[in-house]
Amino acid sequence: MNYERKIPVPTECGLHLTKEILGGKWKMSLINAIHSDIKRPSQIEKAFPALTKRVLSKQLKELEQHGVIEKKIFTEVPPKVEYSLTELGESLLPIIEMMDIWGNQHRPFLEKVISETNPVVKIDHLTSH
């Protein structure tokens, strides 16, 4: 089942366009990883163990469709795939770097706020009475 967007992406605002490209939990991390020479899907999976194969595949496909990354398939046995940034993808690196700097500068406050607004629910064990 394919998802069909009901509301078009507003294109009159640069923020909406940027959010459309970078939106997604892993996209900025994937761009940064590919820039850092982590180019093969298996390397990406090792770098981000919490990232499922399904989500990895989906987000890589979206980045490729948006012209941010290129996928190169080597015709060898077994087949080999590598990703690289396009010129458009390279142009996103300063934005991602600035977001990283901002997050690190405000880390103590942001970690506190995030932990208070998104508490992790722990269930040690269930007992029946």
Coordinates of N, CA and C in Angstrom, one line a residue:
M1 N 0.8 -1.2 0.0 CA 0.0 0.0 0.0 C 0.9 1.2 0.0
N2 N 0.7 2.1 -1.0 CA 1.5 3.3 -1.1 C 0.7 4.5 -0.4
Y3 N 1.5 5.3 0.3 CA 0.9 6.5 0.9 C 0.8 7.6 -0.2
E4 N -0.4 8.2 -0.3 CA -0.6 9.3 -1.2 C -0.8 10.6 -0.4
R5 N 0.0 11.6 -0.7 CA -0.1 12.8 0.0 C -1.4 13.5 -0.4
K6 N -2.2 13.9 0.7 CA -3.4 14.6 0.4 C -3.3 16.1 0.3
I7 N -2.3 16.6 1.1 CA -2.1 18.1 1.1 C -0.7 18.3 0.4
P8 N -0.7 19.1 -0.6 CA 0.6 19.4 -1.3 C 1.6 20.1 -0.4
V9 N 2.8 19.9 -0.7 CA 3.9 20.6 0.0 C 3.9 22.1 -0.4
P10 N 3.8 23.0 0.6 CA 3.8 24.4 0.2 C 5.2 24.8 -0.3
T11 N 5.3 25.3 -1.5 CA 6.6 25.6 -2.1 C 6.9 27.1 -2.1
E12 N 6.1 27.9 -1.5 CA 6.3 29.3 -1.5 C 7.3 29.7 -0.4
C13 N 7.7 28.8 0.5 CA 8.5 29.1 1.6 C 9.7 28.1 1.6
G14 N 10.9 28.7 1.7 CA 12.1 27.9 1.7 C 12.2 26.9 2.8
L15 N 11.7 27.3 4.0 CA 11.7 26.4 5.2 C 10.9 25.1 4.9
H16 N 9.7 25.3 4.2 CA 9.0 24.1 3.9 C 9.7 23.2 2.9
L17 N 10.4 23.8 1.9 CA 11.2 23.0 1.0 C 12.3 22.3 1.7
T18 N 13.0 23.0 2.6 CA 14.1 22.3 3.3 C 13.6 21.2 4.2
K19 N 12.5 21.5 4.9 CA 12.0 20.5 5.8 C 11.5 19.3 5.0
E20 N 11.0 19.4 3.8 CA 10.6 18.3 3.0 C 11.8 17.4 2.7
I21 N 13.0 18.0 2.4 CA 14.2 17.3 2.1 C 14.8 16.6 3.3
L22 N 14.9 17.4 4.4 CA 15.6 16.9 5.6 C 14.7 16.3 6.6
G23 N 13.4 16.4 6.4 CA 12.5 15.8 7.4 C 12.6 14.3 7.5
G24 N 12.5 13.8 8.6 CA 12.7 12.4 8.8 C 13.8 12.2 9.9
K25 N 13.5 11.2 10.7 CA 14.4 11.0 11.9 C 15.9 10.8 11.6
W26 N 16.1 10.2 10.4 CA 17.5 9.7 10.2 C 18.2 10.5 9.0
K27 N 17.5 11.3 8.2 CA 18.0 11.8 7.0 C 19.3 12.7 7.2
M28 N 19.3 13.6 8.2 CA 20.5 14.4 8.4 C 21.7 13.5 8.8
S29 N 21.4 12.5 9.7 CA 22.5 11.6 10.1 C 23.0 10.8 8.9
L30 N 22.1 10.4 8.0 CA 22.5 9.6 6.8 C 23.4 10.5 5.9
I31 N 23.0 11.7 5.7 CA 23.8 12.6 4.9 C 25.2 12.8 5.5
N32 N 25.2 13.0 6.8 CA 26.5 13.2 7.5 C 27.3 11.9 7.4
A33 N 26.7 10.8 7.6 CA 27.5 9.5 7.5 C 28.1 9.3 6.1
I34 N 27.3 9.5 5.1 CA 27.8 9.4 3.7 C 28.9 10.3 3.5
H35 N 28.8 11.6 4.0 CA 29.9 12.5 3.9 C 31.1 12.1 4.6
S36 N 30.9 11.3 5.7 CA 32.1 10.8 6.5 C 32.6 9.5 6.0
D37 N 32.3 9.2 4.8 CA 32.8 8.0 4.1 C 32.2 6.7 4.5
I38 N 31.0 6.7 5.1 CA 30.2 5.5 5.3 C 29.2 5.4 4.2
K39 N 29.6 4.6 3.2 CA 28.9 4.6 1.9 C 28.0 3.4 1.6
R40 N 28.3 2.3 2.3 CA 27.6 1.1 1.9 C 26.5 0.8 2.9
P41 N 25.4 0.2 2.5 CA 24.2 0.0 3.4 C 24.6 -0.8 4.7
S42 N 25.5 -1.8 4.5 CA 25.9 -2.5 5.7 C 26.7 -1.7 6.7
Q43 N 27.5 -0.7 6.2 CA 28.2 0.2 7.1 C 27.3 1.1 7.8
I44 N 26.2 1.6 7.1 CA 25.2 2.4 7.7 C 24.5 1.7 8.8
E45 N 24.1 0.4 8.5 CA 23.4 -0.4 9.5 C 24.2 -0.5 10.8
K46 N 25.5 -0.7 10.6 CA 26.4 -0.9 11.8 C 26.6 0.5 12.5
A47 N 26.6 1.6 11.8 CA 26.7 2.9 12.4 C 25.5 3.3 13.2
F48 N 24.3 2.8 12.7 CA 23.1 3.2 13.4 C 22.2 2.0 13.7
P49 N 22.6 1.2 14.8 CA 21.9 0.0 15.1 C 20.4 0.1 15.3
A50 N 20.0 1.3 15.8 CA 18.5 1.5 16.1 C 17.7 1.7 14.8
L51 N 18.4 1.9 13.7 CA 17.7 2.2 12.4 C 17.4 0.9 11.7
T52 N 16.1 0.7 11.5 CA 15.6 -0.6 10.9 C 16.0 -0.6 9.4
K53 N 16.1 -1.8 8.8 CA 16.4 -1.9 7.4 C 15.3 -1.2 6.5
R54 N 14.0 -1.3 7.0 CA 12.9 -0.8 6.2 C 13.0 0.8 6.2
V55 N 13.3 1.4 7.4 CA 13.4 2.8 7.4 C 14.6 3.3 6.7
L56 N 15.7 2.6 6.8 CA 16.9 2.9 6.1 C 16.7 3.0 4.6
S57 N 16.1 1.9 4.1 CA 15.8 1.8 2.7 C 14.9 3.0 2.2
K58 N 13.9 3.3 3.0 CA 12.9 4.3 2.7 C 13.6 5.7 2.7
Q59 N 14.3 6.0 3.7 CA 15.0 7.3 3.8 C 16.1 7.5 2.7
L60 N 16.8 6.4 2.4 CA 17.8 6.5 1.4 C 17.1 6.7 0.0
K61 N 16.0 6.0 -0.2 CA 15.3 6.2 -1.5 C 14.8 7.6 -1.6
E62 N 14.2 8.2 -0.5 CA 13.7 9.6 -0.6 C 14.9 10.6 -0.8
L63 N 16.0 10.4 -0.2 CA 17.2 11.2 -0.4 C 17.6 11.1 -1.9
E64 N 17.6 9.9 -2.4 CA 18.0 9.7 -3.8 C 17.0 10.4 -4.7
Q65 N 15.7 10.2 -4.5 CA 14.6 10.9 -5.3 C 14.7 12.4 -5.3
H66 N 15.1 12.9 -4.1 CA 15.2 14.4 -4.0 C 16.6 14.9 -4.5
G67 N 17.4 14.0 -5.0 CA 18.7 14.5 -5.6 C 19.8 14.8 -4.7
V68 N 19.7 14.4 -3.4 CA 20.6 14.7 -2.4 C 21.8 13.6 -2.4
I69 N 21.5 12.4 -2.7 CA 22.5 11.3 -2.8 C 22.3 10.6 -4.1
E70 N 23.4 9.9 -4.5 CA 23.4 9.1 -5.7 C 23.7 7.7 -5.2
K71 N 23.1 6.7 -5.9 CA 23.3 5.3 -5.6 C 24.0 4.7 -6.8
K72 N 25.2 4.1 -6.5 CA 25.9 3.4 -7.5 C 25.9 1.9 -7.3
I73 N 25.5 1.2 -8.3 CA 25.4 -0.3 -8.2 C 26.6 -0.9 -9.0
F74 N 27.4 -1.6 -8.3 CA 28.5 -2.3 -9.0 C 28.1 -3.6 -9.5
T75 N 28.3 -3.9 -10.7 CA 27.9 -5.2 -11.3 C 29.0 -6.2 -11.0
E76 N 28.9 -6.8 -9.9 CA 29.9 -7.8 -9.5 C 29.1 -8.8 -8.6
V77 N 29.7 -10.0 -8.3 CA 29.1 -11.0 -7.5 C 29.8 -11.1 -6.2
P78 N 29.2 -10.9 -5.1 CA 27.8 -10.4 -4.9 C 27.7 -8.9 -5.3
P79 N 26.5 -8.4 -5.6 CA 26.3 -7.0 -6.0 C 26.7 -6.1 -4.8
K80 N 27.3 -5.0 -5.2 CA 27.7 -4.0 -4.2 C 27.1 -2.7 -4.5
V81 N 26.6 -2.0 -3.5 CA 25.9 -0.7 -3.6 C 26.7 0.3 -2.8
E82 N 26.9 1.5 -3.3 CA 27.5 2.6 -2.5 C 26.7 3.9 -2.8
Y83 N 26.6 4.7 -1.8 CA 26.0 6.0 -1.9 C 27.0 7.1 -1.8
S84 N 26.7 8.2 -2.5 CA 27.6 9.4 -2.4 C 26.7 10.6 -2.4
L85 N 27.2 11.7 -1.9 CA 26.4 13.0 -1.9 C 26.5 13.6 -3.3
T86 N 25.5 14.2 -3.7 CA 25.5 15.0 -5.0 C 25.9 16.4 -4.6
E87 N 26.0 17.3 -5.6 CA 26.4 18.7 -5.3 C 25.3 19.3 -4.4
L88 N 24.0 18.9 -4.6 CA 23.0 19.4 -3.8 C 23.1 18.9 -2.3
G89 N 23.5 17.6 -2.2 CA 23.7 17.0 -0.9 C 24.9 17.7 -0.2
E90 N 25.9 18.0 -0.9 CA 27.1 18.7 -0.3 C 26.7 20.1 0.2
S91 N 25.7 20.7 -0.5 CA 25.3 22.1 -0.1 C 24.5 22.0 1.2
L92 N 24.1 20.9 1.7 CA 23.3 20.8 2.9 C 24.3 20.6 4.1
L93 N 25.5 20.3 3.9 CA 26.4 20.1 5.0 C 26.6 21.2 6.0
P94 N 26.7 22.5 5.5 CA 26.8 23.6 6.5 C 25.6 23.7 7.4
I95 N 24.4 23.4 6.8 CA 23.1 23.5 7.6 C 23.2 22.4 8.7
I96 N 23.5 21.2 8.3 CA 23.6 20.1 9.3 C 24.6 20.4 10.3
E97 N 25.8 20.9 9.9 CA 26.8 21.3 10.9 C 26.4 22.3 11.9
M98 N 25.7 23.3 11.4 CA 25.2 24.4 12.3 C 24.1 23.8 13.3
M99 N 23.3 22.9 12.8 CA 22.3 22.3 13.7 C 23.0 21.4 14.8
D100 N 24.1 20.8 14.4 CA 24.9 20.0 15.4 C 25.5 20.9 16.4
I101 N 26.1 22.0 16.0 CA 26.7 22.9 16.9 C 25.7 23.5 17.8
W102 N 24.5 23.9 17.3 CA 23.5 24.4 18.2 C 23.0 23.4 19.2
G103 N 22.8 22.2 18.8 CA 22.4 21.1 19.7 C 23.4 20.9 20.8
N104 N 24.7 20.9 20.4 CA 25.8 20.7 21.4 C 25.9 21.9 22.4
Q105 N 25.7 23.1 21.9 CA 25.8 24.3 22.7 C 24.7 24.3 23.8
H106 N 23.5 23.7 23.4 CA 22.4 23.8 24.3 C 22.0 22.4 24.9
R107 N 23.0 21.5 24.8 CA 22.8 20.1 25.3 C 22.2 20.0 26.6
P108 N 22.7 20.5 27.7 CA 22.2 20.3 29.1 C 20.7 20.7 29.1
F109 N 20.4 21.9 28.6 CA 19.0 22.3 28.7 C 18.1 21.4 27.8
L110 N 18.5 21.1 26.6 CA 17.7 20.3 25.7 C 17.5 18.9 26.2
E111 N 18.5 18.3 26.8 CA 18.4 16.9 27.3 C 17.4 16.9 28.5
K112 N 17.4 17.9 29.3 CA 16.5 18.0 30.4 C 15.1 18.2 29.9
V113 N 14.9 19.1 29.0 CA 13.5 19.3 28.5 C 13.0 18.1 27.8
I114 N 13.8 17.4 27.0 CA 13.4 16.2 26.2 C 13.1 15.1 27.2
S115 N 13.9 14.9 28.2 CA 13.6 13.8 29.2 C 12.3 14.1 30.0
E116 N 12.0 15.4 30.2 CA 10.8 15.7 31.0 C 9.6 15.6 30.1
T117 N 9.7 15.9 28.8 CA 8.5 15.8 27.9 C 8.3 14.5 27.3
N118 N 9.4 13.7 27.3 CA 9.3 12.3 26.6 C 9.8 11.3 27.6
P119 N 9.1 11.1 28.7 CA 9.7 10.1 29.7 C 9.7 8.7 29.1
V120 N 10.7 8.0 29.4 CA 10.8 6.6 29.0 C 10.0 5.7 30.0
V121 N 9.0 5.0 29.6 CA 8.3 4.2 30.5 C 9.0 2.8 30.6
K122 N 9.3 2.5 31.8 CA 9.9 1.2 32.1 C 8.9 0.3 32.8
I123 N 8.8 -0.9 32.3 CA 8.0 -2.0 33.0 C 9.0 -3.1 33.3
D124 N 9.3 -3.2 34.6 CA 10.2 -4.2 35.1 C 9.6 -5.6 34.9
H125 N 8.4 -5.8 35.3 CA 7.8 -7.1 35.2 C 6.2 -6.9 35.4
L126 N 5.5 -7.7 34.8 CA 4.1 -7.7 35.0 C 3.7 -8.8 36.0
T127 N 2.8 -8.4 36.9 CA 2.4 -9.4 37.9 C 0.9 -9.5 37.8
S128 N 0.4 -10.7 38.0 CA -1.1 -10.9 37.9 C -1.6 -11.2 39.3
H129 N -2.7 -10.6 39.6 CA -3.3 -10.8 41.0 C -4.6 -11.5 40.9

